[in-house]
Amino acid sequence: MRARIASAGPLTVAQYMAEALGHPQLGYYMGRDPLGRDGDFITAPEITQVFGELLGLWCLDYWRCLGSPDPFILVEAGPGRGTLMADAIRAAALDPDFLATAQIYLVETSPALRGLQEEVLRDHEVTWVESLDHIAGEAPLLLLANEFLDALPVRQFQRADDGWRERLVGLAPEAGSFCFCLDDRPVSLPHVLNTPEIMQAPPGAIAETCPAATAFVSQLAARLGRHGGAALMVDYGHTRSATGDTLQALHGHRPCAVFEEPGAVDITAHVDFAALAAAALAAGAHVHGPRPQGAFLRELGIEARTARLAETVPEEARQLLESGCRRLISRDEMGVLFKTLAITGAPQPVPAGY
Ligand code: SAH
């Protein structure tokens, strides 16, 4: 990237993030398992098995509401270690017809994580694809995505005295380290950011868009509108588009600078749920939520399921289940910062939890 910037000029923030996370050999996700205690971050399905179980039952419930279509497509985008899908399948096996009818797809770009998923899901027939367009057929689709959209590259814009300019990644004169700079020319903000609050922001304010997330949701929504089905997206983010720099990097569960060792640290940005909902509506689908993760999971029965499981395990495992449940739903932890947005092809039925 340094050589590229030196010869062709600064990169956009999205180009930097895409390269740091997704470079085929050196990208952060490509060669490692970033999850868990020994990794850089931990996610809901790794905290408690109940998360994946409830999402699996959410799919089963919606499939039945649709009249148990045969075949249907069950997809997870960004499946990490495969834990969520394994827990979802185990719970949804309550109805053997559901699994017998499902064509399972995982949207994954990382060879390392795909290897882990193959192991965890070895008893099931699964097809791996790099993007949604590789999922053929006209069957109804059910899709889950947890902490997938936050990993997609964002563009940033900064308010200057003469309008908005794209924020870029250049090289600092000393030691050739990366630094932020602004494009020479003003640009008009992407349409999704044209809210009164953003338009009136003072000089220095930063606004973000995630074109890859919007494109993913538009494509998904169009497909749900055509062939039916539902998608559930869970992530951290905001319900209204607003100004703010949410680009962040993590290494060993600690925040670090976004320019520290690209390829070796996790880089994410908060999800703009308002922009995603708008993209889904524009593509002809219906949206439900976003709802805070805590309220959504409570309505799906996380406390009852946790209590039931806890009765059957030794004391240490019981404590882990209970603290895991609290972590996912409490307002001071993941209960409010994380949100769930559902997209359906038709206005009815309304999916569970909304
Ligand atoms: N959903 C999992 C993992 C979240 S980490 C969990 O909750 O534990 C993000 C996941 O998205 C990883 O599996 C990563 O390899 C995948 N990913 C990142 N960018 C991607 C892209 N552009 N296309 C497909 N998968 C991607």
Short mmCIF file of C-alpha atoms in Angstrom, two decimals, residues 11 16 45 50 137 147 152 167 170 257:
data_model
loop_
_atom_site.label_atom_id
_atom_site.label_comp_id
_atom_site.label_asym_id
_atom_site.label_seq_id
_atom_site.Cartn_x
_atom_site.Cartn_y
_atom_site.Cartn_z
CA LEU A 11 -6.16 5.58 -1.10
CA TYR A 16 -7.30 0.82 2.77
CA PRO A 45 -22.28 -17.18 19.07
CA VAL A 50 -28.16 -20.09 22.95
CA GLY A 137 -32.06 -20.89 -7.94
CA GLU A 147 -21.05 -9.13 12.79
CA LEU A 152 -17.13 -4.32 5.10
CA ARG A 167 -11.05 11.43 3.75
CA GLY A 170 -1.73 9.05 2.54
CA ALA A 257 -4.63 2.59 15.97
#
